[in-house]
Tab-separated table of C-alpha atoms and ligand atoms in Angstrom:
chain	number	residue	atom	x	y	z
A	18	MET	CA	58.181	160.780	-38.096
A	19	LYS	CA	56.687	159.525	-34.864
A	20	ILE	CA	59.312	159.351	-32.128
A	21	LEU	CA	59.113	157.567	-28.778
A	22	ALA	CA	61.555	159.138	-26.292
A	23	ASN	CA	61.131	156.335	-23.785
A	24	ASP	CA	63.581	157.579	-21.167
A	25	GLY	CA	62.705	161.243	-21.828
A	26	ILE	CA	64.393	163.964	-23.891
A	27	ALA	CA	65.383	167.531	-22.940
A	28	ASN	CA	62.939	170.197	-24.070
A	29	SER	CA	65.597	171.738	-26.336
A	30	GLY	CA	65.627	168.548	-28.434
A	31	LYS	CA	61.858	168.145	-28.409
A	32	ILE	CA	61.383	171.720	-29.634
A	33	LEU	CA	63.842	171.194	-32.520
A	34	LEU	CA	62.121	167.959	-33.561
A	35	GLU	CA	58.625	169.401	-33.393
A	36	ALA	CA	59.701	172.489	-35.332
A	37	ALA	CA	60.911	170.104	-38.066
A	38	GLY	CA	57.444	168.483	-38.169
A	39	HIS	CA	58.111	165.345	-36.104
A	40	THR	CA	55.907	164.053	-33.282
A	41	VAL	CA	57.642	163.313	-29.980
A	42	VAL	CA	56.020	161.171	-27.284
A	43	THR	CA	57.757	161.132	-23.894
A	44	GLU	CA	55.502	158.705	-22.045
A	45	THR	CA	57.513	155.801	-20.651
A	46	VAL	CA	56.473	152.398	-21.986
A	47	ALA	CA	57.399	149.421	-19.754
A	48	GLN	CA	60.167	147.271	-21.252
A	49	ASP	CA	57.800	144.289	-21.711
A	50	ASN	CA	55.310	146.411	-23.668
A	51	LEU	CA	57.870	148.103	-25.906
A	52	ILE	CA	57.298	145.972	-29.014
A	53	ASP	CA	53.503	146.377	-28.886
A	54	ALA	CA	53.788	150.110	-28.302
A	55	ILE	CA	56.182	150.605	-31.241
A	56	ASN	CA	53.955	148.593	-33.598
A	57	ASN	CA	50.552	149.852	-32.413
A	58	GLU	CA	51.606	153.521	-32.353
A	59	ASN	CA	53.732	153.308	-35.524
A	60	TYR	CA	56.870	154.683	-33.934
A	61	GLU	CA	59.725	154.919	-36.437
A	62	VAL	CA	62.279	156.199	-33.943
A	63	VAL	CA	62.965	155.043	-30.398
A	64	LEU	CA	65.173	157.178	-28.168
A	65	VAL	CA	66.554	155.726	-24.929
A	66	ARG	CA	69.046	156.592	-22.198
A	67	SER	CA	70.318	153.750	-20.022
A	68	ALA	CA	67.010	152.450	-18.629
A	69	THR	CA	65.393	150.981	-21.765
A	70	THR	CA	67.083	148.160	-23.660
A	71	VAL	CA	66.658	147.560	-27.391
A	72	ARG	CA	67.761	144.043	-28.243
A	73	GLN	CA	67.612	141.945	-31.424
A	74	HIS	CA	64.123	140.604	-30.774
A	75	VAL	CA	62.729	144.154	-30.530
A	76	MET	CA	64.362	145.068	-33.858
A	77	ASP	CA	63.090	141.848	-35.472
A	78	SER	CA	59.555	142.376	-34.161
A	79	CYS	CA	59.219	146.021	-35.260
A	80	PRO	CA	59.529	146.172	-39.059
A	81	ASN	CA	58.768	149.911	-39.273
A	82	LEU	CA	61.481	150.942	-36.849
A	83	LYS	CA	64.099	153.081	-38.641
A	84	MET	CA	66.248	154.657	-35.935
A	85	ILE	CA	67.397	153.899	-32.404
A	86	GLY	CA	69.077	156.753	-30.574
A	87	ARG	CA	70.924	156.582	-27.261
A	88	GLY	CA	71.076	159.850	-25.316
A	89	GLY	CA	74.529	159.446	-23.772
A	90	VAL	CA	77.629	157.374	-24.474
A	91	GLY	CA	77.618	153.672	-23.508
A	92	MET	CA	75.473	151.649	-25.918
A	93	ASP	CA	75.600	148.355	-24.030
A	94	ASN	CA	71.777	148.459	-23.708
A	95	ILE	CA	71.361	148.268	-27.512
A	96	ASP	CA	72.392	145.505	-29.959
A	97	VAL	CA	74.200	148.080	-32.070
A	98	GLU	CA	75.894	145.908	-34.687
A	99	TYR	CA	72.787	143.795	-35.265
A	100	GLY	CA	70.664	146.918	-35.725
A	101	ARG	CA	73.133	148.407	-38.202
A	102	SER	CA	73.319	145.111	-40.104
A	103	LYS	CA	69.545	145.390	-40.572
A	104	GLY	CA	69.964	148.902	-42.014
A	105	LEU	CA	68.751	150.750	-38.928
A	106	HIS	CA	70.364	154.031	-37.889
A	107	VAL	CA	71.776	153.339	-34.420
A	108	PHE	CA	73.413	156.419	-32.922
A	109	ASN	CA	74.471	158.062	-29.655
A	110	THR	CA	75.714	161.434	-28.421
A	111	PRO	CA	79.333	160.707	-27.549
A	112	ALA	CA	80.660	164.145	-26.636
A	113	ALA	CA	77.662	165.775	-24.982
A	114	SER	CA	78.181	164.588	-21.425
A	115	SER	CA	81.984	164.338	-20.998
A	116	GLN	CA	82.317	167.549	-19.010
A	117	SER	CA	79.433	166.702	-16.684
A	118	VAL	CA	80.832	163.254	-15.905
A	119	ALA	CA	84.252	164.815	-15.259
A	120	GLU	CA	82.684	167.336	-12.870
A	121	LEU	CA	80.984	164.508	-10.954
A	122	VAL	CA	84.367	162.769	-10.647
A	123	MET	CA	85.897	165.937	-9.186
A	124	THR	CA	82.891	166.318	-6.842
A	125	GLN	CA	83.530	162.811	-5.573
A	126	LEU	CA	87.291	163.269	-5.237
A	127	PHE	CA	86.790	166.340	-3.047
A	128	SER	CA	84.112	164.504	-1.092
A	129	LEU	CA	86.308	161.429	-0.517
A	130	VAL	CA	89.374	163.279	0.730
A	131	ARG	CA	87.361	165.275	3.298
A	132	MET	CA	84.831	162.478	4.019
A	133	THR	CA	81.985	164.947	3.451
A	134	TYR	CA	79.818	162.228	1.880
A	135	ASP	CA	79.792	160.491	5.280
A	136	ALA	CA	79.891	163.564	7.551
A	137	ASN	CA	76.850	164.995	5.728
A	138	LYS	CA	74.911	161.868	6.706
A	139	GLU	CA	76.074	161.843	10.330
A	140	MET	CA	75.806	165.537	11.236
A	141	PRO	CA	71.992	165.821	11.202
A	142	GLU	CA	71.714	162.872	13.572
A	143	ASN	CA	74.684	163.262	15.902
A	144	GLY	CA	76.092	166.736	15.200
A	145	ALA	CA	74.586	168.400	18.269
A	146	SER	CA	75.153	165.563	20.749
A	147	ASN	CA	78.582	164.449	19.521
A	148	PHE	CA	80.210	167.426	17.806
A	149	LYS	CA	83.708	166.924	19.237
A	150	VAL	CA	83.734	163.194	18.480
A	151	LEU	CA	82.672	163.841	14.884
A	152	LYS	CA	85.247	166.635	14.525
A	153	LYS	CA	87.913	164.072	15.405
A	154	LYS	CA	86.419	161.347	13.185
A	155	TYR	CA	86.224	163.547	10.080
A	156	GLY	CA	89.270	165.687	10.859
A	157	LYS	CA	91.714	163.526	8.919
A	158	GLY	CA	91.439	164.961	5.451
A	159	VAL	CA	94.063	165.131	2.722
A	160	GLU	CA	94.524	167.595	-0.150
A	161	LEU	CA	94.285	166.848	-3.868
A	162	ARG	CA	96.917	169.388	-4.923
A	163	GLY	CA	100.282	167.785	-5.598
A	164	LYS	CA	98.889	164.251	-5.680
A	165	THR	CA	98.963	161.893	-8.681
A	166	ILE	CA	95.750	160.854	-10.356
A	167	GLY	CA	95.846	157.841	-12.649
A	168	ILE	CA	93.222	157.800	-15.380
A	169	ILE	CA	92.373	154.430	-16.912
A	170	GLY	CA	90.674	154.945	-20.278
A	171	PHE	CA	91.943	158.181	-21.818
A	172	GLY	CA	89.133	159.006	-24.237
A	173	ARG	CA	86.741	161.951	-24.063
A	174	ILE	CA	85.799	161.721	-20.377
A	175	GLY	CA	89.254	160.654	-19.198
A	176	GLN	CA	90.788	163.675	-20.943
A	177	SER	CA	88.138	165.970	-19.507
A	178	VAL	CA	88.938	164.678	-15.996
A	179	ALA	CA	92.606	165.405	-16.775
A	180	GLN	CA	91.724	169.073	-17.489
A	181	TYR	CA	89.959	169.499	-14.147
A	182	ALA	CA	92.603	167.565	-12.208
A	183	MET	CA	95.403	169.683	-13.696
A	184	GLY	CA	93.414	172.774	-12.797
A	185	CYS	CA	93.545	171.558	-9.180
A	186	GLY	CA	97.300	171.116	-9.319
A	187	MET	CA	97.253	167.328	-9.615
A	188	ASN	CA	99.825	165.345	-11.555
A	189	VAL	CA	98.071	163.307	-14.278
A	190	ILE	CA	99.151	159.910	-15.606
A	191	ALA	CA	96.994	157.749	-17.855
A	192	HIS	CA	96.681	154.320	-19.422
A	193	ASP	CA	94.804	153.522	-22.639
A	194	PRO	CA	95.843	150.817	-25.114
A	195	PHE	CA	94.380	152.844	-28.011
A	196	VAL	CA	95.506	156.376	-27.108
A	197	SER	CA	99.257	156.987	-26.979
A	198	LYS	CA	99.167	160.746	-26.465
A	199	ALA	CA	96.660	163.535	-25.938
A	200	ASN	CA	97.024	167.304	-25.782
A	201	ILE	CA	95.029	168.484	-22.786
A	202	LYS	CA	93.731	171.992	-23.424
A	203	LEU	CA	93.270	174.256	-20.422
A	204	SER	CA	91.683	177.675	-20.509
A	205	ILE	CA	92.570	179.780	-17.488
A	206	GLN	CA	91.101	183.308	-17.294
A	207	GLY	CA	90.838	183.328	-21.075
A	208	LYS	CA	94.440	182.208	-21.573
A	209	GLY	CA	94.831	178.861	-23.297
A	210	ILE	CA	97.593	176.376	-22.660
A	211	GLU	CA	98.082	172.871	-23.958
A	212	VAL	CA	99.705	170.106	-21.926
A	213	PRO	CA	100.712	166.947	-23.794
A	214	ILE	CA	100.221	163.709	-21.854
A	215	GLU	CA	101.764	160.488	-23.080
A	216	THR	CA	99.925	157.458	-21.769
A	217	THR	CA	101.858	154.781	-19.919
A	218	SER	CA	101.484	151.138	-18.891
A	219	MET	CA	98.661	149.872	-16.705
A	220	GLU	CA	101.276	148.747	-14.195
A	221	GLU	CA	102.760	152.221	-13.920
A	222	VAL	CA	99.340	153.798	-13.424
A	223	LEU	CA	98.304	151.214	-10.820
A	224	THR	CA	101.500	151.470	-8.810
A	225	GLN	CA	102.111	155.241	-9.007
A	226	SER	CA	98.658	156.748	-8.418
A	227	ASP	CA	97.285	158.243	-5.215
A	228	PHE	CA	93.880	158.461	-6.902
A	229	LEU	CA	92.499	156.309	-9.717
A	230	SER	CA	89.542	157.126	-11.932
A	231	LEU	CA	88.094	154.732	-14.488
A	232	HIS	CA	86.814	155.910	-17.864
A	233	VAL	CA	86.640	152.740	-19.943
A	234	PRO	CA	83.535	151.322	-21.646
A	235	LYS	CA	81.943	148.117	-20.414
A	236	GLN	CA	84.412	145.475	-21.643
A	237	ALA	CA	83.182	143.341	-24.539
A	238	ASP	CA	83.550	140.126	-22.519
A	239	GLY	CA	82.060	141.738	-19.406
A	240	SER	CA	85.333	141.337	-17.492
A	241	ALA	CA	86.514	143.655	-14.721
A	242	VAL	CA	89.384	146.033	-15.471
A	243	ILE	CA	90.119	146.309	-11.742
A	244	GLY	CA	90.077	142.999	-9.854
A	245	THR	CA	92.013	141.527	-6.933
A	246	ASN	CA	95.431	141.556	-8.673
A	247	GLU	CA	95.098	145.161	-9.796
A	248	LEU	CA	93.924	146.261	-6.332
A	249	ASN	CA	96.886	144.467	-4.731
A	250	SER	CA	99.377	146.322	-6.921
A	251	MET	CA	98.029	149.786	-5.980
A	252	LYS	CA	99.547	152.072	-3.352
A	253	ASP	CA	98.274	151.561	0.179
A	254	GLY	CA	95.547	154.084	0.940
A	255	VAL	CA	94.651	154.753	-2.699
A	256	TYR	CA	91.307	156.413	-3.536
A	257	LEU	CA	89.169	155.096	-6.422
A	258	VAL	CA	86.351	156.546	-8.506
A	259	ASN	CA	84.178	154.596	-10.944
A	260	ALA	CA	81.815	156.684	-13.048
A	261	ALA	CA	82.289	154.407	-16.087
A	262	ARG	CA	80.192	151.230	-15.937
A	263	GLY	CA	79.180	148.748	-13.282
A	264	GLY	CA	81.403	145.679	-13.372
A	265	VAL	CA	84.599	147.374	-14.537
A	266	ILE	CA	85.587	147.221	-10.867
A	267	TYR	CA	84.958	143.787	-9.326
A	268	GLU	CA	82.818	144.797	-6.339
A	269	GLU	CA	83.604	141.851	-4.088
A	270	ALA	CA	87.347	142.482	-4.378
A	271	LEU	CA	86.750	146.199	-3.843
A	272	ILE	CA	84.952	145.583	-0.545
A	273	SER	CA	87.824	143.373	0.679
A	274	ALA	CA	90.349	146.055	-0.284
A	275	LEU	CA	88.342	148.733	1.557
A	276	ASP	CA	87.964	146.528	4.640
A	277	SER	CA	91.694	145.791	4.771
A	278	GLY	CA	92.557	149.488	4.399
A	279	LYS	CA	94.349	148.928	1.057
A	280	VAL	CA	91.850	151.324	-0.539
A	281	ALA	CA	91.128	154.375	1.629
A	282	ALA	CA	87.742	155.145	0.085
A	283	CYS	CA	85.883	154.817	-3.181
A	284	ALA	CA	83.141	156.643	-5.062
A	285	LEU	CA	80.755	154.756	-7.329
A	286	ASP	CA	78.209	156.223	-9.733
A	287	VAL	CA	77.668	152.868	-11.459
A	288	PHE	CA	77.095	149.365	-10.098
A	289	GLU	CA	77.266	145.699	-11.050
A	290	ASN	CA	73.577	145.210	-10.262
A	291	GLU	CA	71.944	148.345	-11.604
A	292	PRO	CA	69.250	149.331	-10.836
A	293	THR	CA	69.399	147.350	-7.585
A	294	PRO	CA	72.962	147.774	-6.299
A	295	ASN	CA	74.283	145.390	-3.646
A	296	GLU	CA	73.339	146.417	-0.097
A	297	ALA	CA	76.930	145.772	1.014
A	298	ILE	CA	78.057	148.494	-1.409
A	299	LEU	CA	75.314	150.973	-0.531
A	300	GLU	CA	75.847	150.625	3.217
A	301	HIS	CA	79.653	150.633	3.219
A	302	SER	CA	81.026	153.577	5.203
A	303	LYS	CA	84.007	153.995	2.843
A	304	ILE	CA	81.955	154.124	-0.365
A	305	ALA	CA	80.336	157.333	-1.623
A	306	THR	CA	77.464	156.426	-3.915
A	307	THR	CA	75.400	158.301	-6.494
A	308	PRO	CA	72.627	156.787	-8.649
A	309	HIS	CA	74.278	156.881	-12.117
A	310	ILE	CA	73.996	160.671	-12.499
A	311	GLY	CA	77.242	161.395	-14.352
A	312	ALA	CA	75.486	162.945	-17.333
A	313	ALA	CA	72.525	164.282	-15.398
A	314	THR	CA	73.087	168.032	-15.629
A	315	LEU	CA	70.856	170.559	-17.364
A	316	GLU	CA	73.660	171.470	-19.755
A	317	ALA	CA	74.508	167.893	-20.725
A	318	GLN	CA	70.859	166.937	-21.153
A	319	ASP	CA	70.286	169.972	-23.400
A	320	ARG	CA	73.314	169.069	-25.521
A	321	ILE	CA	72.173	165.424	-25.678
A	322	GLY	CA	68.633	166.405	-26.717
A	323	GLU	CA	69.926	168.740	-29.420
A	324	GLU	CA	72.418	166.167	-30.759
A	325	LEU	CA	69.690	163.495	-30.978
A	326	ALA	CA	67.314	165.923	-32.690
A	327	ASN	CA	69.901	167.121	-35.192
A	328	PHE	CA	70.781	163.540	-36.146
A	329	ILE	CA	67.124	162.623	-36.732
A	330	ILE	CA	66.471	165.792	-38.726
A	331	ALA	CA	69.573	165.246	-40.881
A	332	ASN	CA	68.710	161.607	-41.589
A	333	SER	CA	64.949	161.714	-42.136
B	417	NAD	P1	85.606	157.077	-25.170
B	417	NAD	O1	85.283	156.037	-26.149
B	417	NAD	O2	85.897	158.460	-25.643
B	417	NAD	O3	86.860	156.606	-24.263
B	417	NAD	C1	86.959	155.334	-23.693
B	417	NAD	C2	88.425	154.932	-23.759
B	417	NAD	O4	88.618	153.751	-22.986
B	417	NAD	C3	88.914	154.598	-25.181
B	417	NAD	O5	89.972	155.476	-25.546
B	417	NAD	C4	89.376	153.140	-25.096
B	417	NAD	O6	90.524	152.898	-25.863
B	417	NAD	C5	89.670	153.010	-23.609
B	417	NAD	N1	89.646	151.640	-23.106
B	417	NAD	C6	88.818	150.611	-23.420
B	417	NAD	N2	89.125	149.523	-22.693
B	417	NAD	C7	90.181	149.861	-21.916
B	417	NAD	C8	90.955	149.175	-20.945
B	417	NAD	N3	90.680	147.898	-20.627
B	417	NAD	N4	91.972	149.824	-20.337
B	417	NAD	C9	92.248	151.113	-20.621
B	417	NAD	N5	91.557	151.831	-21.537
B	417	NAD	C10	90.524	151.203	-22.183
B	417	NAD	O7	84.390	157.094	-24.129
B	417	NAD	P2	84.031	158.251	-23.082
B	417	NAD	O8	83.107	159.225	-23.718
B	417	NAD	O9	85.267	158.748	-22.458
B	417	NAD	O10	83.168	157.396	-22.039
B	417	NAD	C11	83.774	156.357	-21.284
B	417	NAD	C12	82.684	155.555	-20.579
B	417	NAD	O11	82.064	156.361	-19.586
B	417	NAD	C13	81.505	155.149	-21.479
B	417	NAD	O12	81.776	153.982	-22.211
B	417	NAD	C14	80.384	154.955	-20.503
B	417	NAD	O13	80.345	153.604	-20.111
B	417	NAD	C15	80.781	155.828	-19.310
B	417	NAD	N6	79.839	156.926	-19.089
B	417	NAD	C16	79.241	157.022	-17.871
B	417	NAD	C17	78.342	158.067	-17.618
B	417	NAD	C18	77.687	158.204	-16.270
B	417	NAD	O14	76.580	158.717	-16.221
B	417	NAD	N7	78.322	157.803	-15.200
B	417	NAD	C19	78.038	159.005	-18.633
B	417	NAD	C20	78.691	158.876	-19.859
B	417	NAD	C21	79.596	157.829	-20.086
């Protein structure tokens, strides 16, 4: 089959596909030219990450299209149910990136509590002239150990964050309307232990957490999971991380909560207005930002590429 990997594919996946006799093209076609490219080049499979969207009109206009694959988890850029109703294979790689996203969350937690995301920006400019002032400004860190992290959305990534957080000595609580209990498996120096976590109410998680990390999908109605009311019920000085989807935290309310001191600091990997996040978010001194790189590790991309390839090979 002829495959267009429009947002790229790891070499590991490309090699598997080519060894099975498929042709893989990794040139990026602009969104507006996607239909023409699929039809003119006879692509039967389109692979995307989060950049390319595949909506109904693309599926309707490309009669030879057989499969649409999403390298990653969230499939909000594809009309999944419509595609499946037309008999297309629409698939993703749900487990491949959980660990990488969880590691980014831990990176950001450590960065927030020691303000390194901000100090790293200020040191090159003012480190030599203002060392003592900066030492005072950034010398107000707190530790993660012994603190409570609340995880909202206790699926694959939420549970992976729980593993890392427990490894750091944090107390984990979680809320998920569809997961009542999960056994968190830890492997320490080759010794395995399992810690059962029973999820609790949203209210409990909001009011009891020192840190909150979101791991929910984009909500079907596009609504925010964390808005003004939820922010108001949190502890004063709470830290937040959103590596789930833009819009699950209402950004305007977040900025107010940061400005009032209700939220101490926040890390965002995802934004309401991707790929052009609000300037007020990007420039805010209490927000650590990354450009949607949760799954962007060599290991995750290799696993994603292999999972996509294996699905295509098994179904062609
Ligand atoms: P998952 O399906 O395993 O888990 C999501 C969980 O969220 C489910 O258990 C679901 O019941 C729960 N949930 C849904 N709505 C909720 C709500 N309102 N309150 C509480 N819980 C709710 O998915 P996952 O693999 O853990 O991924 C979670 C999300 O992370 C994805 O949907 C995707 O949007 C995002 N993600 C981001 C990156 C990144 O690069 N930053 C990478 C991968 C995934």
